[in-house]
CSV table of C-alpha atoms in Angstrom, one decimal:
chain,number,residue,atom,x,y,z
A,1,MET,CA,-14.6,24.3,23.9
A,2,THR,CA,-11.4,25.4,22.2
A,3,LEU,CA,-8.6,23.5,20.8
A,4,GLN,CA,-6.5,24.8,23.6
A,5,ASP,CA,-8.8,23.0,26.1
A,6,ILE,CA,-8.6,19.8,24.0
A,7,ILE,CA,-4.7,20.0,23.8
A,8,GLN,CA,-4.6,20.5,27.6
A,9,GLN,CA,-7.0,18.0,28.7
A,10,LEU,CA,-5.8,15.2,26.5
A,11,ASN,CA,-2.1,16.3,27.0
A,12,LEU,CA,-1.5,16.3,23.2
A,13,THR,CA,1.9,17.0,21.6
A,14,VAL,CA,1.7,19.9,19.1
A,15,LEU,CA,3.7,18.9,16.0
A,16,THR,CA,3.1,21.9,13.9
A,17,THR,CA,4.0,25.5,14.6
A,18,PRO,CA,1.8,26.7,17.5
A,19,VAL,CA,-0.9,29.1,16.7
A,20,ASP,CA,-3.6,30.8,18.9
A,21,PHE,CA,-5.3,27.5,19.8
A,22,ALA,CA,-7.8,29.3,22.1
A,23,SER,CA,-9.3,30.9,19.1
A,24,VAL,CA,-9.9,27.6,17.2
A,25,GLN,CA,-13.4,26.1,18.2
A,26,PRO,CA,-13.8,22.7,16.7
A,27,GLU,CA,-17.4,21.9,15.8
A,28,ASN,CA,-17.5,18.2,15.4
A,29,GLY,CA,-15.3,15.0,15.5
A,30,TYR,CA,-14.6,12.1,13.1
A,31,THR,CA,-12.5,9.1,13.1
A,32,SER,CA,-11.3,6.6,10.4
A,33,ASP,CA,-7.9,5.5,9.0
A,34,LEU,CA,-9.2,5.1,5.4
A,35,LEU,CA,-8.6,8.4,3.8
A,36,SER,CA,-11.2,7.6,1.1
A,37,CYS,CA,-13.8,7.4,3.9
A,38,VAL,CA,-12.5,10.6,5.6
A,39,MET,CA,-12.8,12.5,2.3
A,40,SER,CA,-16.5,11.7,2.1
A,41,GLY,CA,-17.3,11.5,5.8
A,42,ALA,CA,-15.6,14.2,7.8
A,43,LYS,CA,-17.1,17.6,8.2
A,44,SER,CA,-15.4,21.0,7.9
A,45,ARG,CA,-14.1,22.6,11.1
A,46,GLY,CA,-14.0,19.1,12.7
A,47,ILE,CA,-11.4,17.2,14.6
A,48,TRP,CA,-10.1,14.1,12.8
A,49,VAL,CA,-8.7,11.3,15.0
A,50,THR,CA,-6.5,8.8,13.1
A,51,LEU,CA,-3.4,6.7,13.3
A,52,GLN,CA,-2.4,7.4,9.7
A,53,ALA,CA,0.6,9.7,9.5
A,54,HIS,CA,1.1,9.7,5.7
A,55,MET,CA,1.6,13.1,4.0
A,56,ASN,CA,-1.8,12.6,2.3
A,57,ILE,CA,-3.6,13.4,5.6
A,58,VAL,CA,-2.5,17.0,5.2
A,59,ALA,CA,-4.1,17.3,1.7
A,60,VAL,CA,-7.3,15.7,3.1
A,61,ALA,CA,-7.5,18.0,6.0
A,62,ALA,CA,-6.9,21.1,3.7
A,63,LEU,CA,-9.5,19.9,1.3
A,64,LEU,CA,-12.2,19.5,4.1
A,65,GLU,CA,-10.9,22.6,6.1
A,66,LEU,CA,-10.6,20.5,9.2
A,67,ALA,CA,-9.7,22.2,12.5
A,68,ALA,CA,-7.0,19.7,13.5
A,69,ILE,CA,-5.7,16.2,13.1
A,70,ILE,CA,-5.0,14.2,16.2
A,71,ILE,CA,-2.6,11.4,15.3
A,72,THR,CA,-2.8,8.5,17.8
A,73,GLU,CA,-0.7,5.5,19.0
A,74,ASP,CA,2.4,7.6,18.6
A,75,ALA,CA,2.4,7.3,14.8
A,76,GLN,CA,5.0,9.8,13.7
A,77,PRO,CA,4.5,11.9,10.5
A,78,ASP,CA,7.8,12.6,8.8
A,79,LEU,CA,9.4,16.1,8.7
A,80,ALA,CA,8.2,16.7,5.1
A,81,THR,CA,4.6,15.9,6.2
A,82,ILE,CA,4.9,18.4,9.2
A,83,ALA,CA,6.4,21.1,6.9
A,84,LYS,CA,3.5,20.6,4.4
A,85,ALA,CA,1.1,20.9,7.3
A,86,ASN,CA,2.7,24.2,8.3
A,87,GLU,CA,2.5,25.4,4.7
A,88,GLU,CA,-1.1,24.5,4.4
A,89,GLY,CA,-2.1,25.8,7.8
A,90,ILE,CA,-3.1,22.4,9.1
A,91,ILE,CA,-2.8,21.7,12.9
A,92,LEU,CA,-1.2,18.3,13.7
A,93,LEU,CA,-1.4,17.0,17.2
A,94,SER,CA,-0.2,13.7,18.5
A,95,THR,CA,-0.6,11.2,21.4
A,96,ALA,CA,0.4,7.8,22.5
A,97,GLN,CA,-3.2,7.0,23.3
A,98,SER,CA,-5.5,5.0,21.0
A,99,SER,CA,-8.1,6.5,18.7
A,100,PHE,CA,-10.8,4.9,21.0
A,101,PHE,CA,-9.4,6.6,24.1
A,102,VAL,CA,-9.1,10.0,22.3
A,103,CYS,CA,-12.7,9.9,20.9
A,104,GLY,CA,-14.0,8.8,24.2
A,105,LYS,CA,-12.4,11.9,25.8
A,106,LEU,CA,-13.5,14.2,23.1
A,107,TRP,CA,-17.1,13.0,23.6
A,108,GLU,CA,-16.9,13.5,27.4
A,109,MET,CA,-15.8,17.1,26.7
A,110,GLY,CA,-18.9,17.6,24.7
A,111,LEU,CA,-17.7,17.2,21.0
A,112,ARG,CA,-20.1,15.2,18.8
A,113,ALA,CA,-20.2,13.6,15.4
A,114,GLY,CA,-20.9,16.1,12.6
B,1,MET,CA,0.6,-23.4,-6.0
B,2,ILE,CA,3.2,-25.9,-7.1
B,3,PRO,CA,6.0,-24.3,-9.2
B,4,PRO,CA,6.0,-26.7,-12.2
B,5,LEU,CA,2.2,-26.3,-12.4
B,6,ILE,CA,2.5,-22.5,-12.3
B,7,VAL,CA,5.0,-22.7,-15.1
B,8,SER,CA,3.0,-25.1,-17.3
B,9,GLU,CA,-0.2,-23.2,-16.8
B,10,ALA,CA,1.4,-19.9,-17.9
B,11,LEU,CA,2.9,-21.5,-20.9
B,12,SER,CA,-0.4,-23.1,-21.9
B,13,ARG,CA,-2.0,-19.7,-22.0
B,14,GLN,CA,0.9,-18.3,-24.2
B,15,ILE,CA,2.0,-16.1,-21.3
B,16,ASP,CA,5.7,-15.5,-21.4
B,17,LEU,CA,6.3,-13.1,-18.4
B,18,ILE,CA,5.0,-13.5,-14.9
B,19,ALA,CA,6.1,-12.1,-11.6
B,20,ILE,CA,5.9,-14.1,-8.3
B,21,THR,CA,4.7,-11.8,-5.5
B,22,ASP,CA,4.0,-13.5,-2.3
B,23,HIS,CA,2.7,-11.4,0.6
B,24,ASN,CA,5.6,-9.9,2.4
B,25,ALA,CA,7.6,-12.9,1.4
B,26,SER,CA,9.8,-14.3,-1.3
B,27,ALA,CA,11.0,-17.7,-0.2
B,28,ASN,CA,9.3,-19.6,-3.0
B,29,VAL,CA,10.4,-17.4,-5.8
B,30,GLY,CA,13.7,-19.3,-6.4
B,31,ALA,CA,11.8,-22.5,-6.9
B,32,VAL,CA,9.6,-21.0,-9.5
B,33,ILE,CA,12.6,-19.6,-11.4
B,34,LYS,CA,14.2,-23.0,-11.3
B,35,ALA,CA,11.1,-24.7,-12.5
B,36,ALA,CA,10.9,-22.2,-15.4
B,37,SER,CA,14.5,-22.6,-16.5
B,38,ASP,CA,14.8,-23.8,-20.1
B,39,THR,CA,11.2,-23.0,-20.9
B,40,GLY,CA,10.1,-19.9,-22.7
B,41,LEU,CA,8.7,-18.3,-19.5
B,42,THR,CA,10.5,-15.5,-17.6
B,43,ILE,CA,9.9,-15.1,-13.9
B,44,LEU,CA,10.4,-11.7,-12.3
B,45,PRO,CA,11.3,-12.0,-8.7
B,46,GLY,CA,8.9,-9.9,-6.6
B,47,MET,CA,6.8,-9.3,-3.5
B,48,GLU,CA,3.5,-7.9,-2.6
B,49,LEU,CA,4.4,-5.7,0.3
B,50,GLN,CA,1.8,-4.4,2.8
B,51,THR,CA,2.9,-1.0,4.0
B,52,ARG,CA,2.4,0.6,7.4
B,53,GLU,CA,-0.8,2.2,5.8
B,54,GLU,CA,-2.0,-1.3,4.9
B,55,VAL,CA,-1.5,-0.6,1.3
B,56,HIS,CA,-0.4,-3.4,-1.0
B,57,VAL,CA,2.4,-2.7,-3.4
B,58,LEU,CA,4.1,-4.9,-6.0
B,59,CYS,CA,7.8,-4.7,-5.7
B,60,LEU,CA,9.4,-6.1,-8.8
B,61,PHE,CA,13.1,-6.9,-9.5
B,62,ASP,CA,15.4,-8.4,-12.1
B,63,THR,CA,17.4,-10.7,-9.7
B,64,LEU,CA,16.9,-12.9,-6.7
B,65,GLU,CA,19.8,-11.0,-5.1
B,66,GLN,CA,17.9,-7.8,-5.3
B,67,LEU,CA,14.8,-9.4,-3.9
B,68,GLU,CA,16.7,-11.1,-1.0
B,69,THR,CA,18.2,-7.7,-0.1
B,70,TRP,CA,14.7,-6.2,-0.2
B,71,GLN,CA,13.4,-9.2,1.9
B,72,ALA,CA,16.0,-8.5,4.6
B,73,VAL,CA,14.8,-4.9,4.9
B,74,VAL,CA,11.2,-6.1,5.1
B,75,ASN,CA,12.0,-8.8,7.7
B,76,ALA,CA,13.4,-6.1,10.0
B,77,THR,CA,10.1,-4.3,9.8
B,78,LEU,CA,7.6,-7.1,10.3
B,79,PRO,CA,6.2,-7.7,13.8
B,80,ASN,CA,7.5,-10.8,15.5
B,81,LEU,CA,4.3,-12.7,15.5
B,82,GLU,CA,3.9,-16.4,14.9
B,83,ASN,CA,1.5,-17.6,12.2
B,84,ASN,CA,-1.7,-19.2,13.4
B,85,ILE,CA,-2.3,-21.9,10.9
B,86,GLU,CA,-5.9,-22.4,12.0
B,87,HIS,CA,-6.7,-18.8,11.2
B,88,PHE,CA,-4.3,-17.7,8.5
B,89,GLY,CA,-3.5,-20.9,6.7
B,90,GLU,CA,-0.2,-22.7,5.9
B,91,GLN,CA,2.9,-20.8,4.8
B,92,PHE,CA,4.9,-23.5,3.0
B,93,VAL,CA,8.2,-23.2,1.4
B,94,VAL,CA,8.8,-25.7,-1.4
B,95,ASP,CA,11.5,-26.8,-4.0
B,96,GLU,CA,11.2,-26.5,-7.7
B,97,THR,CA,9.4,-29.8,-7.9
B,98,GLY,CA,6.9,-28.8,-5.3
B,99,ASP,CA,8.3,-30.9,-2.5
B,100,PHE,CA,7.9,-29.4,1.0
B,101,ILE,CA,11.0,-27.9,2.4
B,102,ARG,CA,9.8,-26.0,5.6
B,103,ARG,CA,7.0,-24.0,7.1
B,104,GLU,CA,7.5,-20.3,7.5
B,105,PRO,CA,6.7,-19.8,11.2
B,106,ARG,CA,6.5,-16.0,11.2
B,107,LEU,CA,3.1,-14.4,10.4
B,108,LEU,CA,3.3,-12.9,6.9
B,109,LEU,CA,-0.3,-11.7,6.7
B,110,THR,CA,0.4,-8.3,8.5
B,111,SER,CA,1.9,-5.0,7.7
B,112,SER,CA,5.6,-3.9,7.5
B,113,SER,CA,6.3,-0.8,9.5
B,114,LEU,CA,7.7,0.8,6.4
B,115,THR,CA,5.7,3.7,5.2
B,116,PHE,CA,4.4,3.8,1.6
B,117,ASN,CA,7.0,6.5,0.8
B,118,GLU,CA,9.9,4.7,2.5
B,119,ALA,CA,9.1,1.5,0.7
B,120,TRP,CA,9.0,3.4,-2.6
B,121,GLN,CA,12.5,4.7,-1.8
B,122,GLY,CA,13.8,1.4,-0.8
B,123,VAL,CA,12.6,-0.5,-3.8
B,124,THR,CA,13.7,2.3,-6.2
B,125,ASP,CA,17.2,2.5,-4.7
B,126,LEU,CA,17.6,-1.3,-5.3
B,127,GLY,CA,16.6,-0.8,-9.0
B,128,GLY,CA,13.2,-2.3,-8.5
B,129,LEU,CA,9.8,-1.2,-9.8
B,130,PHE,CA,7.2,-0.1,-7.2
B,131,ILE,CA,3.6,-0.5,-8.5
B,132,PRO,CA,0.7,0.0,-6.0
B,133,ALA,CA,-1.5,-3.1,-6.4
B,134,HIS,CA,-5.3,-3.4,-7.0
B,135,ILE,CA,-5.6,0.3,-6.3
B,136,ASN,CA,-9.4,0.1,-6.7
B,137,ARG,CA,-9.9,-2.6,-4.2
B,138,ARG,CA,-11.5,-1.7,-0.9
B,139,GLN,CA,-9.2,-4.0,1.1
B,140,ASN,CA,-5.6,-2.8,1.0
B,141,GLY,CA,-6.0,-0.7,-2.1
B,142,LEU,CA,-4.0,2.5,-2.3
B,143,LEU,CA,-7.1,4.7,-3.1
B,144,ALA,CA,-9.1,3.4,-0.2
B,145,ASN,CA,-6.4,3.7,2.3
B,146,LEU,CA,-4.6,6.8,1.2
B,147,GLY,CA,-7.4,8.5,-0.7
B,148,PHE,CA,-5.3,9.4,-3.8
B,149,VAL,CA,-1.9,8.8,-5.3
B,150,PRO,CA,0.7,10.6,-3.2
B,151,PRO,CA,1.9,13.3,-5.6
B,152,GLU,CA,5.3,13.8,-4.0
B,153,ILE,CA,6.7,10.5,-5.2
B,154,PRO,CA,7.1,9.6,-9.0
B,155,ILE,CA,5.0,6.5,-9.1
B,156,GLU,CA,5.7,4.8,-12.5
B,157,GLY,CA,2.5,2.7,-12.8
B,158,LEU,CA,-0.7,1.6,-11.0
B,159,GLU,CA,-2.3,-1.8,-11.1
B,160,ILE,CA,-6.0,-2.3,-11.3
B,161,SER,CA,-7.7,-5.4,-10.2
B,162,ARG,CA,-9.5,-7.9,-12.5
B,163,HIS,CA,-12.8,-6.6,-11.2
B,164,ILE,CA,-12.6,-3.3,-13.1
B,165,SER,CA,-11.8,-2.4,-16.7
B,166,PRO,CA,-9.3,0.5,-17.4
B,167,GLU,CA,-12.3,2.5,-18.8
B,168,GLU,CA,-14.3,2.0,-15.6
B,169,ALA,CA,-11.3,2.7,-13.5
B,170,LEU,CA,-10.6,6.1,-15.2
B,171,LYS,CA,-14.3,7.1,-14.9
B,172,LYS,CA,-14.4,6.3,-11.2
B,173,TYR,CA,-11.0,7.8,-10.4
B,174,PRO,CA,-10.3,10.5,-13.1
B,175,PHE,CA,-7.1,11.6,-11.2
B,176,ILE,CA,-5.3,8.4,-12.1
B,177,LYS,CA,-5.3,9.4,-15.8
B,178,ARG,CA,-1.6,10.6,-15.6
B,179,TYR,CA,-0.5,7.2,-14.5
B,180,PRO,CA,0.1,4.2,-16.8
B,181,LEU,CA,-2.1,1.3,-15.8
B,182,ILE,CA,-1.5,-2.4,-15.7
B,183,GLN,CA,-4.0,-5.1,-14.8
B,184,SER,CA,-2.9,-8.4,-13.0
B,185,GLY,CA,-4.8,-11.4,-12.0
B,186,ASP,CA,-3.6,-11.4,-8.3
B,187,VAL,CA,-3.6,-15.1,-9.1
B,188,HIS,CA,-4.0,-17.3,-6.1
B,189,LEU,CA,-5.2,-20.4,-7.9
B,190,LEU,CA,-4.0,-22.1,-11.1
B,191,ASP,CA,-7.3,-21.5,-12.9
B,192,SER,CA,-7.3,-17.7,-12.3
B,193,PHE,CA,-4.5,-16.6,-14.6
B,194,LEU,CA,-5.5,-13.4,-16.3
B,195,GLY,CA,-2.8,-12.4,-18.7
B,196,SER,CA,-4.7,-9.2,-19.8
B,197,THR,CA,-1.7,-6.9,-19.7
B,198,HIS,CA,0.4,-7.1,-22.9
B,199,PHE,CA,3.9,-5.6,-23.0
B,200,THR,CA,5.8,-5.0,-26.1
B,201,LEU,CA,9.5,-5.1,-24.9
B,202,GLU,CA,12.9,-5.6,-26.2
B,203,ALA,CA,13.7,-7.9,-23.3
B,204,PRO,CA,11.8,-9.1,-20.3
B,205,THR,CA,13.5,-6.8,-17.8
B,206,ILE,CA,12.5,-4.2,-15.2
B,207,ALA,CA,14.4,-1.6,-17.3
B,208,GLU,CA,12.3,-2.4,-20.4
B,209,ILE,CA,9.0,-2.5,-18.4
B,210,ARG,CA,10.0,0.9,-17.0
B,211,LEU,CA,10.5,2.2,-20.5
B,212,ALA,CA,7.3,0.6,-21.8
B,213,LEU,CA,5.3,2.3,-19.0
B,214,LYS,CA,6.8,5.6,-20.2
B,215,GLY,CA,5.9,4.6,-23.8
B,216,ALA,CA,9.5,4.9,-25.0
B,217,GLY,CA,10.3,3.9,-28.5
B,218,GLN,CA,8.3,1.0,-29.9
B,219,ARG,CA,7.5,-0.3,-26.5
B,220,THR,CA,3.9,-0.5,-25.4
B,221,VAL,CA,1.6,-1.5,-22.5
B,222,THR,CA,-1.9,-2.4,-23.3
B,223,ILE,CA,-4.7,-4.0,-21.3
B,224,HIS,CA,-6.9,-6.4,-23.3
B,225,PRO,CA,-10.3,-7.4,-21.9
B,226,CYS,CA,-10.3,-11.1,-20.8
């Protein structure tokens, strides 16, 4: 399963500059809105599902080398955060759906916890 | 807590500067300022804001007018939910003698939709001081919720809770070394005043506290174990 499949099936909005999503293959999934938990719990090359949109999410994703962040419930990162993500090569995706819904869909598609 | 009792308790502990910081609220600050008038106690008008990220922040000001302006900003960003007294307790507004004036009907125990960075900008633009509260706490602490101190904004100080010493805090979170620390009691009851942060100031004002946090001149900030 590629990030391209995930974006299509979950109808996600791409917030950062598009890259070749078909070449990105997420290996696992994680969800939490407490960044301290994410820093110790999320695995590299995973997808992180959260409703946090603060700029700190970019640094956390860069630190852990995550495949992408899916920001849920229409939480909107500001322009500085999106610019920072582009700078760091972090993919930001968004949806109006809840974290529960997104995780359920990802699980159905075969993604598992790390 | 009843305003005159807050004042007498602080004075009896030789405390001469306190801030009143209710959760997303400020309707009782004026009463405490009145109760403290003609005493040696200075009251800083403030608020403990809960941001969109559920981070608690102390917003401290010099005047009630500044605080009222800030309260209006916050009011516009709070959800329109009614307080459920059974679950969340009473939200009384009282006068300077402690007499009941009204109940605040709106739920205050929730988050503003202001982001942490937006709140910093708003408080700073008004001349206030923005200090993330009990950063080490699991509930609503900056470090739990946002992982680390956002480097893109010049935070002037951090508050640690009564449950940790400055030494322990620095050991656990070495990256906070570059920030001045204060420690507050987060006092909800009269018997829990802490008073462990000592400021040496030329006057009890936000400008002076700001300078003390920078270590300017003879001003100092030190935390003494309780």
